[in-house]
Amino acid sequence: MTKLLAVVKREWMARVRAKMFIVSTVLLPAAMVLFGVAPALILSIDSGNGLRVVVVDGTGKLFSRLKTSLQADDAADVDATVATRANRIAAGRRSDFVLEELQPANRSDADVKAQLENRLRAKEIDAYLILPPDVMQTAKAQFVRRNTSDLISTRRIRDAVDAAIRTQRLIEARVDARTMSALGRSVDFETRRISSGGSERDVGDSFLLVFVVGFIMYISVLLYGQVVLGAVIEEKETRIAEVLFSSVKPFTLMIGKLLGVSLVALTQLAIWAVAFAGFGLFGVSVLASRGIPTRLPSIPFHFYVYFALFFLVGYFVYATMYALIGSVVTTTQEGGQAAMPIIMMLVVSFYLFLPVSRNPDSPFSFWISMVPFFAPISMLVRIVTQTPPFWQIALSLFIGFSTVAFLTWIASKIYRIGMLMYGKRASIPEIVRWVRS
Amino acid sequence: MVITSNDITVKVDHVSKSFGDFTAVEDLSLAVRAGRIFGLLGPNGAGKTTSIRMIVNITAPDSGTIELFGQKINSQLQDKIGYLPEERGLYKSMKVGEQLRFFAQLKNVTGKDAQQRIDTWLERLKLSEWKQKKTRDLSKGMQQKIQFISAVLHDPDLVILDEPFSGLDPLNVELLKDVVLNLKRAGKTIIFSTHAMDIAEKICDDICLINRSRKVLEGSIREVKKSFGRNSIALRVEGTNGNLATSNLVSNIQHHSDEVEVLLTANANPQDFLKELIASGAVVTKFEMIEPSLHDIFIEKVSETQ
């Protein structure tokens, strides 16, 4: 036990103290924030004032409605979601459009168009919109602008025209405003599930969390699989293995390495979790102070236990695969290539999300959730959709952890023999013979 | 000399080990006596390292048995062995002190006890001021001494040193040699593997020479040399140099700078040869029986079995 702890401690200390660890702990979330926020920020950059649009309203009834919907200030924007409203509050954004109405008076269409074309060319305006008098029937409008690549504002204008015409039609059909808003209300879609116990519960949050768990597992394996690989190869490259093997059993060494590196991963995840929770609480309180309601996800407690257990199974199954590869190869580069299939398996296990969630109780789902490489995600999907009998969950966990132990044992066997043959990569038949010996 | 079993620290009995088609060790038997320095000698690739690995329980023999301290080898016994492999390796980015503490823990030596031993050993090998330095900042010789410390830190009863002196400067060789002799004085058994015969000759009590995976020779240094007792004489004479070869007692003569080495025929008595010389009127200024050096024995034996 002293020996195992010594190995675990060394692996942990060596990595947590490394500059790489500190840098990645800080930079990874920063990079994620950057990738998450930067596109939104860039898209929201206003390259100038609002789009200046001249509207020729042949019907004389649509312009005011268009103007309110496009230039609407946020308070009046009833349909805006909490998120977009929060965004706008944050950005303190002004209106994106400046609308101007042009009365055709008695001029001919061609005249009006020519005048507008001139103004366009003179860059006095950015676009014009012609709504012919019969637009209510033909639903044909003309939108001309200098820059046609700005798809977003073009679509917003189209949607606004669309809505204005629809509303106008309803008004002309003598539908009153209350009926109108009642008819227009979108469906409030609430997903509920019936568990075998008969209680009802919202699936949405749990489902999302399965994704989150899967994602964290994916990230951890991606980041730390390589580290496990490197840790296993380290003693081969530095030739310390021989001294170590004169003191510890290879199995102890292998377990120690796996645990040590995994504790590093957990340390990093914990740092991120605390930071994330801190920011989250801060964010919630900011939103709350602005009167925007937020709520905590409603997930039963025992789900969290399953999430944790299956995360561990998943992480260790994949980490052990990396250890196994590390025990066979002689250099880190070689190991990186050999590790490709592992990533593939992880991706496949993500894709299995769909068929399993569609039919969580099918034999297919059952078998998939018993395969240790796929179990973590697919069993979690089954648990949050139609919780399978406990024995199935227990069996899946048992198979998973047994696989980890078995793979570690094989890896340590290959490791011991392989490391004594410096610089020579083992062939498959050789490996089989080592494992059997 | 009768050897009783409790005198024996390591007993290797008809051990063989092969890797695929390659036979690394074939039918090796040897006994390492307690409290002595045992030299495991042989050219590169003779099977020394494989033999040692089996003794340390890193690899298992294909056939035959190995006993340590009267027990069949097992992982518990590993804590009683200190092993300095020929392949040198340390964790480069660890501090010297931490590194030694780690290796001590692997041998179940922890806490204050470990700390104290580390300090004592660093002091003894003149490395105290390097304790807080990272290993990669140390010279190769220093790293080798650190690794030596890691092999003896847990006060093992059996110390196995594979080429411990290679790459060290003469000063450090002397330093380490004293340390090894001190270990012997403290009652430790030492297996010392090398192909540097001059050092082996100076410190080994017993030797075993292996070549091409087989044992060629075994015994105490004195016995071995005796059995190699060639009739060789270092001679410096004035007057009769030319006539030496005519004596029927002489089988070979080698001329060195200011003396000759005379190899007498197998049954010749050196005293007769001396009489002959004096009778011939030569002035003998040096007449010395030469013991064969380990070096000579090594070369003769190894080229014999080549």
Short mmCIF file of N, CA, C and O in Angstrom, two decimals, chain A residues 61-124:
data_model
loop_
_atom_site.label_atom_id
_atom_site.label_comp_id
_atom_site.label_asym_id
_atom_site.label_seq_id
_atom_site.Cartn_x
_atom_site.Cartn_y
_atom_site.Cartn_z
N LYS A 61 -51.04 51.04 -45.16
CA LYS A 61 -51.45 50.49 -43.87
C LYS A 61 -50.33 49.71 -43.17
O LYS A 61 -50.44 49.38 -42.00
N LEU A 62 -49.32 49.42 -43.93
CA LEU A 62 -48.32 48.49 -43.37
C LEU A 62 -47.15 49.19 -42.70
O LEU A 62 -46.52 48.65 -41.79
N PHE A 63 -46.84 50.40 -43.12
CA PHE A 63 -45.59 51.03 -42.69
C PHE A 63 -45.48 51.15 -41.16
O PHE A 63 -44.45 50.79 -40.58
N SER A 64 -46.56 51.65 -40.54
CA SER A 64 -46.46 51.88 -39.11
C SER A 64 -46.17 50.57 -38.37
O SER A 64 -45.39 50.52 -37.42
N ARG A 65 -46.81 49.51 -38.84
CA ARG A 65 -46.58 48.23 -38.18
C ARG A 65 -45.13 47.74 -38.40
O ARG A 65 -44.49 47.24 -37.50
N LEU A 66 -44.67 47.93 -39.63
CA LEU A 66 -43.29 47.57 -39.95
C LEU A 66 -42.32 48.32 -39.04
O LEU A 66 -41.39 47.76 -38.49
N LYS A 67 -42.61 49.60 -38.94
CA LYS A 67 -41.71 50.46 -38.17
C LYS A 67 -41.66 50.01 -36.71
O LYS A 67 -40.58 49.89 -36.13
N THR A 68 -42.85 49.73 -36.15
CA THR A 68 -42.82 49.31 -34.75
C THR A 68 -42.08 48.00 -34.59
O THR A 68 -41.31 47.83 -33.64
N SER A 69 -42.31 47.07 -35.53
CA SER A 69 -41.66 45.77 -35.29
C SER A 69 -40.16 45.82 -35.55
O SER A 69 -39.40 45.16 -34.87
N LEU A 70 -39.72 46.64 -36.51
CA LEU A 70 -38.27 46.66 -36.81
C LEU A 70 -37.49 47.62 -35.91
O LEU A 70 -36.35 47.37 -35.58
N GLN A 71 -38.15 48.73 -35.57
CA GLN A 71 -37.43 49.71 -34.74
C GLN A 71 -37.82 49.58 -33.28
O GLN A 71 -37.41 50.38 -32.44
N ALA A 72 -38.64 48.55 -33.02
CA ALA A 72 -39.19 48.40 -31.68
C ALA A 72 -38.11 48.48 -30.63
O ALA A 72 -37.05 47.89 -30.76
N ASP A 73 -38.41 49.20 -29.55
CA ASP A 73 -37.47 49.14 -28.43
C ASP A 73 -37.79 47.86 -27.67
O ASP A 73 -38.83 47.25 -27.82
N ASP A 74 -36.87 47.48 -26.85
CA ASP A 74 -36.91 46.14 -26.29
C ASP A 74 -38.11 45.88 -25.41
O ASP A 74 -38.63 44.77 -25.35
N ALA A 75 -38.54 46.89 -24.69
CA ALA A 75 -39.64 46.70 -23.77
C ALA A 75 -40.89 46.22 -24.51
O ALA A 75 -41.65 45.40 -24.02
N ALA A 76 -41.07 46.77 -25.71
CA ALA A 76 -42.27 46.45 -26.45
C ALA A 76 -42.16 45.10 -27.15
O ALA A 76 -43.15 44.54 -27.60
N ASP A 77 -40.97 44.60 -27.18
CA ASP A 77 -40.73 43.37 -27.92
C ASP A 77 -41.15 42.16 -27.09
O ASP A 77 -40.34 41.53 -26.42
N VAL A 78 -42.40 41.85 -27.15
CA VAL A 78 -42.96 40.85 -26.23
C VAL A 78 -42.39 39.46 -26.52
O VAL A 78 -42.18 38.67 -25.61
N ASP A 79 -42.17 39.19 -27.78
CA ASP A 79 -41.79 37.83 -28.13
C ASP A 79 -40.31 37.51 -27.89
O ASP A 79 -39.90 36.37 -27.94
N ALA A 80 -39.55 38.56 -27.64
CA ALA A 80 -38.11 38.31 -27.46
C ALA A 80 -37.89 37.36 -26.29
O ALA A 80 -38.53 37.46 -25.26
N THR A 81 -37.06 36.45 -26.50
CA THR A 81 -36.79 35.48 -25.44
C THR A 81 -35.97 36.13 -24.35
O THR A 81 -35.37 37.19 -24.55
N VAL A 82 -35.92 35.46 -23.22
CA VAL A 82 -35.14 35.97 -22.11
C VAL A 82 -33.69 36.20 -22.54
O VAL A 82 -33.08 37.21 -22.24
N ALA A 83 -33.22 35.24 -23.29
CA ALA A 83 -31.80 35.30 -23.68
C ALA A 83 -31.52 36.51 -24.54
O ALA A 83 -30.59 37.27 -24.28
N THR A 84 -32.35 36.72 -25.58
CA THR A 84 -32.06 37.84 -26.47
C THR A 84 -32.25 39.16 -25.73
O THR A 84 -31.51 40.10 -25.96
N ARG A 85 -33.21 39.15 -24.81
CA ARG A 85 -33.38 40.39 -24.06
C ARG A 85 -32.16 40.67 -23.20
O ARG A 85 -31.68 41.79 -23.14
N ALA A 86 -31.70 39.60 -22.57
CA ALA A 86 -30.52 39.77 -21.73
C ALA A 86 -29.34 40.26 -22.57
O ALA A 86 -28.61 41.17 -22.17
N ASN A 87 -29.22 39.68 -23.75
CA ASN A 87 -28.17 40.10 -24.66
C ASN A 87 -28.26 41.58 -24.97
O ASN A 87 -27.28 42.30 -24.97
N ARG A 88 -29.50 41.99 -25.26
CA ARG A 88 -29.66 43.40 -25.65
C ARG A 88 -29.40 44.33 -24.49
O ARG A 88 -28.82 45.39 -24.68
N ILE A 89 -29.82 43.88 -23.31
CA ILE A 89 -29.53 44.71 -22.14
C ILE A 89 -28.03 44.87 -22.01
O ILE A 89 -27.51 45.97 -21.83
N ALA A 90 -27.37 43.73 -22.17
CA ALA A 90 -25.92 43.75 -22.01
C ALA A 90 -25.26 44.65 -23.05
O ALA A 90 -24.36 45.42 -22.76
N ALA A 91 -25.74 44.55 -24.26
CA ALA A 91 -25.09 45.29 -25.33
C ALA A 91 -25.57 46.74 -25.40
O ALA A 91 -24.94 47.57 -26.03
N GLY A 92 -26.68 47.01 -24.75
CA GLY A 92 -27.23 48.36 -24.80
C GLY A 92 -27.44 48.78 -26.24
O GLY A 92 -27.09 49.87 -26.67
N ARG A 93 -27.99 47.84 -26.99
CA ARG A 93 -27.97 48.05 -28.43
C ARG A 93 -29.07 49.00 -28.89
O ARG A 93 -30.17 49.03 -28.36
N ARG A 94 -28.75 49.79 -29.91
CA ARG A 94 -29.78 50.62 -30.50
C ARG A 94 -30.40 49.87 -31.66
O ARG A 94 -29.99 48.77 -32.01
N SER A 95 -31.38 50.47 -32.22
CA SER A 95 -32.13 49.79 -33.26
C SER A 95 -31.24 49.53 -34.48
O SER A 95 -30.33 50.29 -34.79
N ASP A 96 -31.55 48.42 -35.16
CA ASP A 96 -30.74 48.04 -36.31
C ASP A 96 -31.21 48.71 -37.60
O ASP A 96 -30.53 48.67 -38.60
N PHE A 97 -32.40 49.27 -37.55
CA PHE A 97 -32.98 49.81 -38.78
C PHE A 97 -33.45 51.25 -38.59
O PHE A 97 -33.93 51.61 -37.53
N VAL A 98 -33.26 52.04 -39.66
CA VAL A 98 -33.86 53.38 -39.67
C VAL A 98 -34.83 53.40 -40.85
O VAL A 98 -34.41 53.29 -42.01
N LEU A 99 -36.09 53.45 -40.54
CA LEU A 99 -37.09 53.35 -41.61
C LEU A 99 -37.64 54.74 -41.99
O LEU A 99 -37.86 55.58 -41.12
N GLU A 100 -37.82 54.91 -43.27
CA GLU A 100 -38.36 56.19 -43.74
C GLU A 100 -39.46 55.88 -44.75
O GLU A 100 -39.27 55.03 -45.62
N GLU A 101 -40.59 56.56 -44.60
CA GLU A 101 -41.67 56.26 -45.53
C GLU A 101 -41.66 57.26 -46.68
O GLU A 101 -41.38 58.43 -46.48
N LEU A 102 -41.91 56.71 -47.86
CA LEU A 102 -41.96 57.59 -49.03
C LEU A 102 -43.35 57.47 -49.65
O LEU A 102 -43.78 56.37 -50.00
N GLN A 103 -44.04 58.62 -49.71
CA GLN A 103 -45.37 58.60 -50.34
C GLN A 103 -45.17 58.71 -51.84
O GLN A 103 -44.53 59.65 -52.31
N PRO A 104 -45.67 57.76 -52.58
CA PRO A 104 -45.48 57.85 -54.03
C PRO A 104 -46.21 59.04 -54.63
O PRO A 104 -45.88 59.51 -55.73
N ALA A 105 -47.20 59.58 -53.89
CA ALA A 105 -48.04 60.67 -54.40
C ALA A 105 -48.57 60.29 -55.77
O ALA A 105 -49.07 59.19 -55.92
N ASN A 106 -48.33 61.14 -56.75
CA ASN A 106 -48.89 60.82 -58.06
C ASN A 106 -47.83 60.38 -59.06
O ASN A 106 -48.11 60.20 -60.23
N ARG A 107 -46.62 60.24 -58.53
CA ARG A 107 -45.56 59.87 -59.45
C ARG A 107 -45.71 58.42 -59.89
O ARG A 107 -46.25 57.58 -59.16
N SER A 108 -45.17 58.13 -61.05
CA SER A 108 -45.27 56.75 -61.55
C SER A 108 -44.25 55.87 -60.81
O SER A 108 -43.31 56.35 -60.21
N ASP A 109 -44.49 54.60 -60.87
CA ASP A 109 -43.58 53.65 -60.22
C ASP A 109 -42.14 53.84 -60.72
O ASP A 109 -41.19 53.81 -59.93
N ALA A 110 -42.04 53.99 -61.99
CA ALA A 110 -40.70 54.13 -62.59
C ALA A 110 -40.00 55.36 -62.03
O ALA A 110 -38.80 55.30 -61.72
N ASP A 111 -40.73 56.43 -61.88
CA ASP A 111 -40.19 57.67 -61.34
C ASP A 111 -39.64 57.46 -59.94
O ASP A 111 -38.52 57.83 -59.62
N VAL A 112 -40.52 56.88 -59.13
CA VAL A 112 -40.14 56.65 -57.74
C VAL A 112 -38.88 55.79 -57.67
O VAL A 112 -37.93 56.08 -56.95
N LYS A 113 -38.89 54.73 -58.48
CA LYS A 113 -37.74 53.82 -58.47
C LYS A 113 -36.46 54.54 -58.87
O LYS A 113 -35.41 54.35 -58.23
N ALA A 114 -36.58 55.34 -59.92
CA ALA A 114 -35.39 56.06 -60.40
C ALA A 114 -34.84 56.95 -59.30
O ALA A 114 -33.62 57.00 -59.06
N GLN A 115 -35.76 57.62 -58.60
CA GLN A 115 -35.32 58.51 -57.53
C GLN A 115 -34.60 57.73 -56.43
O GLN A 115 -33.55 58.12 -55.94
N LEU A 116 -35.22 56.58 -56.09
CA LEU A 116 -34.62 55.77 -55.02
C LEU A 116 -33.27 55.21 -55.45
O LEU A 116 -32.33 55.15 -54.65
N GLU A 117 -33.19 54.82 -56.73
CA GLU A 117 -31.90 54.30 -57.23
C GLU A 117 -30.82 55.35 -57.07
O GLU A 117 -29.70 55.04 -56.66
N ASN A 118 -31.19 56.59 -57.38
CA ASN A 118 -30.22 57.67 -57.25
C ASN A 118 -29.75 57.81 -55.81
O ASN A 118 -28.57 57.98 -55.55
N ARG A 119 -30.73 57.78 -54.91
CA ARG A 119 -30.37 57.94 -53.50
C ARG A 119 -29.48 56.77 -53.03
O ARG A 119 -28.57 56.95 -52.23
N LEU A 120 -29.81 55.57 -53.55
CA LEU A 120 -28.97 54.41 -53.22
C LEU A 120 -27.54 54.64 -53.66
O LEU A 120 -26.59 54.40 -52.91
N ARG A 121 -27.41 55.08 -54.92
CA ARG A 121 -26.09 55.27 -55.48
C ARG A 121 -25.33 56.35 -54.74
O ARG A 121 -24.14 56.27 -54.53
N ALA A 122 -26.09 57.37 -54.32
CA ALA A 122 -25.46 58.46 -53.58
C ALA A 122 -25.19 58.06 -52.13
O ALA A 122 -24.70 58.87 -51.34
N LYS A 123 -25.54 56.85 -51.81
CA LYS A 123 -25.33 56.29 -50.46
C LYS A 123 -26.09 57.08 -49.40
O LYS A 123 -25.66 57.14 -48.24
N GLU A 124 -27.18 57.70 -49.79
CA GLU A 124 -28.01 58.35 -48.78
C GLU A 124 -28.83 57.32 -48.02
O GLU A 124 -29.19 57.51 -46.88
#
